[in-house]
Coordinates of C-alpha atoms in Angstrom, one line a residue:
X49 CA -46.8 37.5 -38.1
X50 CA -49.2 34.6 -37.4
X51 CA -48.3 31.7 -35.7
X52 CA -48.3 28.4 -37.6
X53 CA -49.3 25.3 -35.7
X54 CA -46.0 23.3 -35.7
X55 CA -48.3 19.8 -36.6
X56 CA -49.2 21.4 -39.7
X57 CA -47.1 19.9 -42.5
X58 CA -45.3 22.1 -44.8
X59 CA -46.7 22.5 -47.8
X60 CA -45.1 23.4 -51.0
X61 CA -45.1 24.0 -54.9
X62 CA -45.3 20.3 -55.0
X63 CA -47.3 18.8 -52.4
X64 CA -50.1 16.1 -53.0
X65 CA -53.3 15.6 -51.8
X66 CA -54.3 12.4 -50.0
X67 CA -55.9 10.8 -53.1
X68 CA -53.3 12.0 -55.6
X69 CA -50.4 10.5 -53.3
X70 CA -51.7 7.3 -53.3
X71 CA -51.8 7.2 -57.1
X72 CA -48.1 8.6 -56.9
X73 CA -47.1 5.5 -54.7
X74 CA -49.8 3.1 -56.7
X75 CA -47.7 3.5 -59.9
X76 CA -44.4 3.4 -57.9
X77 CA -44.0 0.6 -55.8
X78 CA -45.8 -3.5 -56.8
X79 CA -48.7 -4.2 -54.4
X80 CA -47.1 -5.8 -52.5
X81 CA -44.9 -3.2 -50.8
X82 CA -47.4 -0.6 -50.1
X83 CA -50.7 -0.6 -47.6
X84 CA -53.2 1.7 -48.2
X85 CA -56.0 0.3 -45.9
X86 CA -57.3 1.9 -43.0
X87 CA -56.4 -0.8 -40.8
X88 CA -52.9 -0.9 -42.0
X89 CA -52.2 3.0 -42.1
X90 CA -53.9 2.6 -38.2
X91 CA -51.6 0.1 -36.9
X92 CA -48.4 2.4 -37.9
X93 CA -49.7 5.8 -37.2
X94 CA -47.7 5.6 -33.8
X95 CA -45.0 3.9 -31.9
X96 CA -45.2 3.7 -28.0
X97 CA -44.1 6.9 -27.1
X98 CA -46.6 9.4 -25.8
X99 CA -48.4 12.3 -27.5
X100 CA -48.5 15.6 -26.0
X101 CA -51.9 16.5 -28.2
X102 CA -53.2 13.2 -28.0
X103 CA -54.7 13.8 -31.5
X104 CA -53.1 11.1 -33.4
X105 CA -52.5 11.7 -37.4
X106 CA -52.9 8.7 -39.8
X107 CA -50.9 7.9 -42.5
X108 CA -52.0 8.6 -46.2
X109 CA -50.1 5.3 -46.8
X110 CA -47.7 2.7 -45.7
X111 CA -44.3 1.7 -47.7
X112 CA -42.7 -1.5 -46.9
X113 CA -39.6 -1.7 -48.1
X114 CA -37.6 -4.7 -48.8
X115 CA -34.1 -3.3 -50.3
X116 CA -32.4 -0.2 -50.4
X117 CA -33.2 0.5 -53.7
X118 CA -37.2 1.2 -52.7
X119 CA -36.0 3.2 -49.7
X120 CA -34.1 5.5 -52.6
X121 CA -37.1 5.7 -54.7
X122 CA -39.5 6.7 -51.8
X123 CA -36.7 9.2 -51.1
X124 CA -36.4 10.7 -54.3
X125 CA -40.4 10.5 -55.0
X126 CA -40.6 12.4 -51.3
X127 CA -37.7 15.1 -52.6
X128 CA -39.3 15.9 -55.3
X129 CA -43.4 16.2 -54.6
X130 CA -42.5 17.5 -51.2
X131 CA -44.4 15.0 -48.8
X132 CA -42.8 14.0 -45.6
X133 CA -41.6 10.5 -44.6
X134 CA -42.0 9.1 -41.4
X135 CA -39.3 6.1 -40.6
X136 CA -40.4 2.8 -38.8
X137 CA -39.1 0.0 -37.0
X138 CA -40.7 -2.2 -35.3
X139 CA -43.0 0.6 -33.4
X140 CA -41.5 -0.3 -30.0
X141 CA -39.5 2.9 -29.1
X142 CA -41.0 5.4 -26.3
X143 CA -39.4 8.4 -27.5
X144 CA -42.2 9.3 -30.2
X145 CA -40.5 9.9 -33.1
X146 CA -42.6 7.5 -34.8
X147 CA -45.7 8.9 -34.8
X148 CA -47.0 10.1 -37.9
X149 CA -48.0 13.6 -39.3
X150 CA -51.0 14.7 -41.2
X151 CA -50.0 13.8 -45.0
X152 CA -47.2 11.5 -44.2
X153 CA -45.9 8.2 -45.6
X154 CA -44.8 6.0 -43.2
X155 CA -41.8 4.4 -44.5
X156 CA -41.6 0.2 -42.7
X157 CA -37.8 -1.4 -42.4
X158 CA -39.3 -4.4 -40.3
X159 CA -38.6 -6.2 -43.9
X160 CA -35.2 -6.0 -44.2
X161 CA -34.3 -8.3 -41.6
X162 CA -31.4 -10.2 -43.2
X163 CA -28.2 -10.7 -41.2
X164 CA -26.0 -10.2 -43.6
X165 CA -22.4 -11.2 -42.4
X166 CA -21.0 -12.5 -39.1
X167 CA -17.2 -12.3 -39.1
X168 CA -15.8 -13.8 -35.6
X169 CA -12.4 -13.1 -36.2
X170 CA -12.7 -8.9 -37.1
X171 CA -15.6 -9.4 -34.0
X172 CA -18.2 -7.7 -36.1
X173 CA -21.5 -8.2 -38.2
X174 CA -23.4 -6.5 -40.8
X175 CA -27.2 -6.6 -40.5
X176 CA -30.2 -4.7 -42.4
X177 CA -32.4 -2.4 -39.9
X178 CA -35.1 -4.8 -39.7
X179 CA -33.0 -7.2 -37.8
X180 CA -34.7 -8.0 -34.2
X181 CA -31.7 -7.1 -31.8
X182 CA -32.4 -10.8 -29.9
X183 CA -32.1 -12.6 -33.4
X184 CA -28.5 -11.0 -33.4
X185 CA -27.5 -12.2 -30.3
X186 CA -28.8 -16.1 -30.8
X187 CA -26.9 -15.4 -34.2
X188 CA -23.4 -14.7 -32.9
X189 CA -23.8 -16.7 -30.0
X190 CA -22.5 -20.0 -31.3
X191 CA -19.1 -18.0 -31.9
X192 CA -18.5 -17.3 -28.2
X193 CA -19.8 -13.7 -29.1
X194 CA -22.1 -11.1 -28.0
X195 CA -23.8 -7.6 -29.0
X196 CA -23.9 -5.8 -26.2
X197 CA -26.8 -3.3 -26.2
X198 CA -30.0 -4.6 -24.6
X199 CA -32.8 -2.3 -24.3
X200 CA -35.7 -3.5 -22.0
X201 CA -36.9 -4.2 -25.8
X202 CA -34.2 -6.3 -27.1
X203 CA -36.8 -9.1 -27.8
X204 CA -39.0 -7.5 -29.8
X205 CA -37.3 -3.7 -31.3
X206 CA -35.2 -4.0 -33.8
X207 CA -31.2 -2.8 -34.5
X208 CA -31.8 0.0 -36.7
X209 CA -34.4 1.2 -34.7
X210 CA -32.0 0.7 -31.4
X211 CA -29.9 2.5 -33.6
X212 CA -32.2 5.4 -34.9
X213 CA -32.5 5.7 -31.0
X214 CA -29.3 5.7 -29.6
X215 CA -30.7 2.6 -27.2
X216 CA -29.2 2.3 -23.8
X217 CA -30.2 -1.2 -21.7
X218 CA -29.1 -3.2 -19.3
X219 CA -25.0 -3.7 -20.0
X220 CA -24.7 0.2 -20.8
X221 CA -22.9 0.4 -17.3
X222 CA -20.1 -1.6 -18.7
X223 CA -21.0 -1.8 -22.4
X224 CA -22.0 1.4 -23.1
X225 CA -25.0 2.3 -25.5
X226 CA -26.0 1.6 -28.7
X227 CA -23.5 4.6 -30.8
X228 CA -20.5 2.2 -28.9
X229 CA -21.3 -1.0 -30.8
X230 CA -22.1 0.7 -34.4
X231 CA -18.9 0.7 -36.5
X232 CA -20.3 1.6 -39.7
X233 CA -23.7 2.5 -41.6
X234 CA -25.3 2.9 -44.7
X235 CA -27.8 5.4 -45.3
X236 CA -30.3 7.0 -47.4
X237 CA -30.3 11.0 -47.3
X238 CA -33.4 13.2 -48.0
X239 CA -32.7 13.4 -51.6
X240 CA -32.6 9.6 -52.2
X241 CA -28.5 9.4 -52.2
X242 CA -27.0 6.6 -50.4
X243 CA -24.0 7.0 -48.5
X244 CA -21.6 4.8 -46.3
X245 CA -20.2 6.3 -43.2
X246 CA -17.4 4.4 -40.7
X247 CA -15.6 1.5 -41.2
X248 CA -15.8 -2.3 -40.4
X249 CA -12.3 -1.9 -38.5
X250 CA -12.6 -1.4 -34.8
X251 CA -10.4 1.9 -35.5
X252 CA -11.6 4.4 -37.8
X253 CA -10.6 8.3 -36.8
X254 CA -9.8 9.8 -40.3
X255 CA -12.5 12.3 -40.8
X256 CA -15.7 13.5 -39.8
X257 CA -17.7 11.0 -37.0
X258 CA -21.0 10.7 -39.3
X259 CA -21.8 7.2 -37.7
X260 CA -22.4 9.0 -34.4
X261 CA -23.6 11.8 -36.2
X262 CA -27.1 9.5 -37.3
X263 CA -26.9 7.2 -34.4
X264 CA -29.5 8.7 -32.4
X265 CA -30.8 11.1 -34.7
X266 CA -34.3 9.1 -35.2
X267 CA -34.5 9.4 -38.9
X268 CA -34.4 13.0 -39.2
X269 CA -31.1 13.4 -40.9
X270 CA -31.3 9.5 -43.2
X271 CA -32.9 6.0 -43.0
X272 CA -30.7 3.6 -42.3
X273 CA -30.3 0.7 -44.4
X274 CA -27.6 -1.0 -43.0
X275 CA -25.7 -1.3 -40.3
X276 CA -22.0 -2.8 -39.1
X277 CA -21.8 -3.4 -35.5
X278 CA -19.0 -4.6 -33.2
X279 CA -19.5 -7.9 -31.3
X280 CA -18.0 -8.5 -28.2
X281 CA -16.6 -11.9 -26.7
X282 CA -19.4 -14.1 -24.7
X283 CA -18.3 -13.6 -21.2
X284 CA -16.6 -16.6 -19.5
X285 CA -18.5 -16.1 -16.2
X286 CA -21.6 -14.0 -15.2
X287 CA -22.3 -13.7 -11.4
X288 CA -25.8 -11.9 -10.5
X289 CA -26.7 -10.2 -6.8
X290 CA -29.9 -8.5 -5.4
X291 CA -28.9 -6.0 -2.7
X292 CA -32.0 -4.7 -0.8
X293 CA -31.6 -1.6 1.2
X294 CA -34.2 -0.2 3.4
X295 CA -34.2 3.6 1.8
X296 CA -33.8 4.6 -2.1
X297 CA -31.2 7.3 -0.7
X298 CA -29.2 4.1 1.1
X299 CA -29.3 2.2 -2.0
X300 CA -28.1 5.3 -4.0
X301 CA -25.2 5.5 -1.8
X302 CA -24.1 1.9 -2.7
X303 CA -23.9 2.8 -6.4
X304 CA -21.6 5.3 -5.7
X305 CA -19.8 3.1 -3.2
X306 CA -19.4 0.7 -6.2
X307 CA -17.6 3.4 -8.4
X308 CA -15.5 4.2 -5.3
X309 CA -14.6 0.5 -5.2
X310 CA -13.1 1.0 -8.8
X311 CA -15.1 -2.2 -9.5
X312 CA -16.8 -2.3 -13.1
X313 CA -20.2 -4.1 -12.7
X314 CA -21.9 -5.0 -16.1
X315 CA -25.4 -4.1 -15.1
X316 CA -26.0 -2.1 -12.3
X317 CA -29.9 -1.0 -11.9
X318 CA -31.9 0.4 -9.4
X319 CA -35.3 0.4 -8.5
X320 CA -37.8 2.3 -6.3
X321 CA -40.4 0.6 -3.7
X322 CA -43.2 2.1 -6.1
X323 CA -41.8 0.2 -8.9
X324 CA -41.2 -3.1 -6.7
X325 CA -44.7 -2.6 -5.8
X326 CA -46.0 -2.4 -9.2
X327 CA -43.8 -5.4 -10.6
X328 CA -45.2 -7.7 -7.7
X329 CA -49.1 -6.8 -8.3
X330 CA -48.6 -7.4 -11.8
X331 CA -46.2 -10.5 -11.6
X332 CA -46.7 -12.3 -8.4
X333 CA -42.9 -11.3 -7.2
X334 CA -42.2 -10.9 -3.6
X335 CA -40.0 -8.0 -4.5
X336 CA -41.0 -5.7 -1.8
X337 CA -41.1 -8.4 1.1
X338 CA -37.2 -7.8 1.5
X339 CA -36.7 -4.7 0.9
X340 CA -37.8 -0.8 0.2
X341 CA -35.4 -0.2 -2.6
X342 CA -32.9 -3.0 -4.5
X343 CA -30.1 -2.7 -6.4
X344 CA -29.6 -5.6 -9.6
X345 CA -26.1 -6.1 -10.2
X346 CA -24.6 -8.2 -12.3
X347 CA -20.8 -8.4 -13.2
X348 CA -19.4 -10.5 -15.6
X349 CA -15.7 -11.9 -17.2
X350 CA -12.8 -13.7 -15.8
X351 CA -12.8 -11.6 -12.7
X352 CA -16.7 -11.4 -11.8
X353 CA -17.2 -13.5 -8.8
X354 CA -13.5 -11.2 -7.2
X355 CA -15.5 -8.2 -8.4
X356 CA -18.6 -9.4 -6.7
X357 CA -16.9 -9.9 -3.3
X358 CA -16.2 -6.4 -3.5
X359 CA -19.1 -5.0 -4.5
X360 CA -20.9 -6.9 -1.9
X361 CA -18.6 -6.1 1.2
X362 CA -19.3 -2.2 -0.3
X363 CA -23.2 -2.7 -0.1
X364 CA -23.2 -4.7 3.4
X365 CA -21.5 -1.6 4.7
X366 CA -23.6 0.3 4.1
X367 CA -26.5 -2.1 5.7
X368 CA -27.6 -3.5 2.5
X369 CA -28.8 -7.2 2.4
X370 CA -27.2 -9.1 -0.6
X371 CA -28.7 -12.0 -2.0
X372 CA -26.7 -14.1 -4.4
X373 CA -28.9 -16.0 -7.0
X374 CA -28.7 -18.9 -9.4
X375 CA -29.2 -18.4 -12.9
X376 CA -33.0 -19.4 -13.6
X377 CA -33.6 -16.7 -10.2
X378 CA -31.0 -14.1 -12.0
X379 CA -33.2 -14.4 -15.3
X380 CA -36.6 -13.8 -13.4
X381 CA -34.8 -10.8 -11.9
X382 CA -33.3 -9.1 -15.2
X383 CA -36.8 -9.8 -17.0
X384 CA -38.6 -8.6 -14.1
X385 CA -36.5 -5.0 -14.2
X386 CA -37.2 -5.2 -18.1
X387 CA -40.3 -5.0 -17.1
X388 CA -39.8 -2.5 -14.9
X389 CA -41.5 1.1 -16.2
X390 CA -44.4 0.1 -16.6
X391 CA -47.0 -2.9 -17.3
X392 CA -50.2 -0.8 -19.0
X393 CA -52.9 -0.4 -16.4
X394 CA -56.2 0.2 -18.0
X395 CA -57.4 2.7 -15.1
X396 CA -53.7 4.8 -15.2
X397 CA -51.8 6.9 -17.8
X398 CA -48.1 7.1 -17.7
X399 CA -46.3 10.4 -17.8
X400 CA -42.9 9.0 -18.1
X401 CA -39.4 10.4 -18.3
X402 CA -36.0 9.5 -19.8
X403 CA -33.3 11.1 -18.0
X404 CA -29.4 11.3 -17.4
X405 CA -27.7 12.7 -14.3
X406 CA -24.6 12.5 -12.6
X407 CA -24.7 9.4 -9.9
X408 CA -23.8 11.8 -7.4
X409 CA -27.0 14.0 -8.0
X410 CA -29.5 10.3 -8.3
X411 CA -30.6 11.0 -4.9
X412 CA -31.7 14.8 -5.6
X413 CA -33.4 14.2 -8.4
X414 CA -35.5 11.6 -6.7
X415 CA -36.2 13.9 -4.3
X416 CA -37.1 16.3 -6.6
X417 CA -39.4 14.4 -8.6
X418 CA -41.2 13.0 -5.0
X419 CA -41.8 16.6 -4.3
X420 CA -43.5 17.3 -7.6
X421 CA -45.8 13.8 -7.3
X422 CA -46.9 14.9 -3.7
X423 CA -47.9 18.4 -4.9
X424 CA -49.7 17.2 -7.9
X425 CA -51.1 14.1 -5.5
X426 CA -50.2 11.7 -8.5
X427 CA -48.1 7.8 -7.6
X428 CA -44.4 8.0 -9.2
X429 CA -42.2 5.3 -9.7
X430 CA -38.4 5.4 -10.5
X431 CA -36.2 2.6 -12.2
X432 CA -32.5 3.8 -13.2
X433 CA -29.8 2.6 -14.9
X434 CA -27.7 3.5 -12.0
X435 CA -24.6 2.5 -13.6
X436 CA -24.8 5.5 -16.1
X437 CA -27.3 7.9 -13.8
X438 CA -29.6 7.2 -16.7
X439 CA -32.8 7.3 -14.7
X440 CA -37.0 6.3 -16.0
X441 CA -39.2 7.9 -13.9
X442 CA -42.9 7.8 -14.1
X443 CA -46.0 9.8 -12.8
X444 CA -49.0 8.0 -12.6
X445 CA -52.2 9.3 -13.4
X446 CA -56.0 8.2 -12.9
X447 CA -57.6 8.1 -16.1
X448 CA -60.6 10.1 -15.3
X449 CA -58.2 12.9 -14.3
X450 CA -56.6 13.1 -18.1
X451 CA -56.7 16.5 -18.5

């Protein structure tokens, strides 16, 4: 049989042509929701993730929706012409699943941005997708509460994207990711039917798990409309750290020196000297002046600064150098690691890599991925979430080698 070219969209009984789509949509949705320039169809052809044909596709149109009734009516219009829909957030996710096909419509959430409900006593809110996960936090704050996930993002992606992802971040060592903060969702299935899965109530076991079903699946099962996530309580204390070590390997050892401690830091990364290197160039940091490999930790609560004392008689064993900081130094450090895969370099290209092993296999890995940049003579860099063994890798490339 021949073989079809996987980027080719499926065609059936009912498909449209470019020209007859955009009439579809025209007479379907007010001006106002829908983008049919080139410009506009451009600007949401991908997110940041990479393309492996590096052939992108454009749009035959953009929808912005503003409810969930014109997500249902895309939905339904889409089921029955037999067109494909690609979901958007805000376009900042790395894992390409926003990039669009040939004959698409890209479907935008970024307008359904209303926090809907902020309940402090059930510790719990109920936001639409479009929601920037920062805006959440300043909203809840005032209540002595917090939402926990915190991709490098958190600034400028939005929940139901973080959700569409599964994001990790920073506080996943304690925290855990994104699917552990979402209680309940509403979504849109293929066919335009809306469903509700979960429950607001921090228990909720009767049943099949749908919520974590869609968490993570990137809009190929629903769109999600809305979302109920749990908040958390502000911590009473935060205490920050920077341990430098001379070695990766050596600073590898203290995270699992941490977990033998039986000590539960809040954020616990680690970075490479590549990466330090990188993040001082672009930043002005002195990063790689004390060290060839640091660990960020952070722990937080009524216990952090006993938890701390631990963590740093662990990581001075080990011949670590730990630094306390103040807060405006631990805010340059956590935005610096948010920083941390990558600032673009107009004469590189990024091959990067999103990756979960054991902490007791972080130092393997490493090495394995060092052997594979020497034999391919390309730079590599490697930030983790060390608490987790959720690692970023990234193989630099010269721009006149792309191919």
């Amino acid at each position: 049989m021949p073989q079809t070219d996987p980027r080719t969209p499926v065609r059936t009984a009912h498909s449209l042509g470019g020209e007859d789509l955009r009439r579809l949509l025209a007479e379907s949705f007010a001006p106002e929701l829908l983008d049919l320039s080139e410009e506009g169809r451009q600007a949401c052809a991908t997110d940041r993730g990479p393309r492996t044909d590096w052939t992108p596709a454009v749009p035959e149109a953009v929808v912005y929706a503003e409810s969930t009734d014109h997500v249902q009516r895309l939905m339904r219009l889409a089921s029955g012409r037999g067109f494909p829909v690609i979901p958007r957030g805000a376009g900042t996710a790395l894992s390409g699943g926003g990039h669009a096909l040939p004959g698409c419509v890209v479907l935008s959430l970024e307008r359904m941005d209303r926090i809907l409900s902020i309940d402090p006593e059930d510790c719990s809110a109920t936001v639409e997708p479009g929601v920037i996960n920062s805006h959440l936090g300043d909203a809840v704050a005032p209540h002595g509460l917090m939402y926990a996930p915190d991709p490098a993002s958190y600034r400028i992606s939005t929940i139901g994207g973080n959700v569409a992802t599964n994001a990790g971040g920073l506080r996943c060592a304690k925290y855990g990711v994104t699917r552990d903060s979402v209680l309940a969702l509403d979504v849109v299935l293929a066919d335009g039917t809306l469903i509700r899965t979960g429950t607001a109530t921090l228990k909720g076991v009767a049943g099949y798990d749908l919520t974590a079903l869609f968490t993570g699946s990137e809009g190929t099962l629903g769109i999600i409309t809305g979302i109920t996530v749990r908040l958390r309580p502000s911590p009473a204390r935060v205490e920050t750290a920077a341990a430098w070590f001379p070695d990766f390997p050596t600073a590898a050892a203290g995270v699992l020196a941490i977990g033998a401690a039986r000590v539960q830091p809040a954020i616990l990364e680690i970075m490479d000297r590549g990466t330090m290197e990188a993040l001082d160039g672009a930043h002005g940091s002195t990063l790689c002046a004390r060290g060839s490999a640091m660990l960020l930790v952070q722990t937080d609560g009524y216990g952090a600064l006993e938890e701390m004392s631990v963590i740093r008689a662990e990581l001075e064993a080990l011949g670590g150098t730990m630094t306390p900081v103040g807060d405006a130094e631990a805010t340059g450090l956590v935005d610096l690691r948010r920083h941390a895969r990558g600032d673009d370099v107009p004469t590189l290209i990024a091959v990067g890599e999103d990756v979960a092993v054991p902490r007791s296999r972080l130092v393997d890995y490493v090495h394995g991925l060092e052997r594979m940049a020497v034999d391919h003579a390309v730079s590599l860099k490697v930030v983790a979430h060390a608490g987790d063994g959720n690692l970023h890798p990234s193989f630099w490339i010269a721009a006149d080698e792309e191919g």
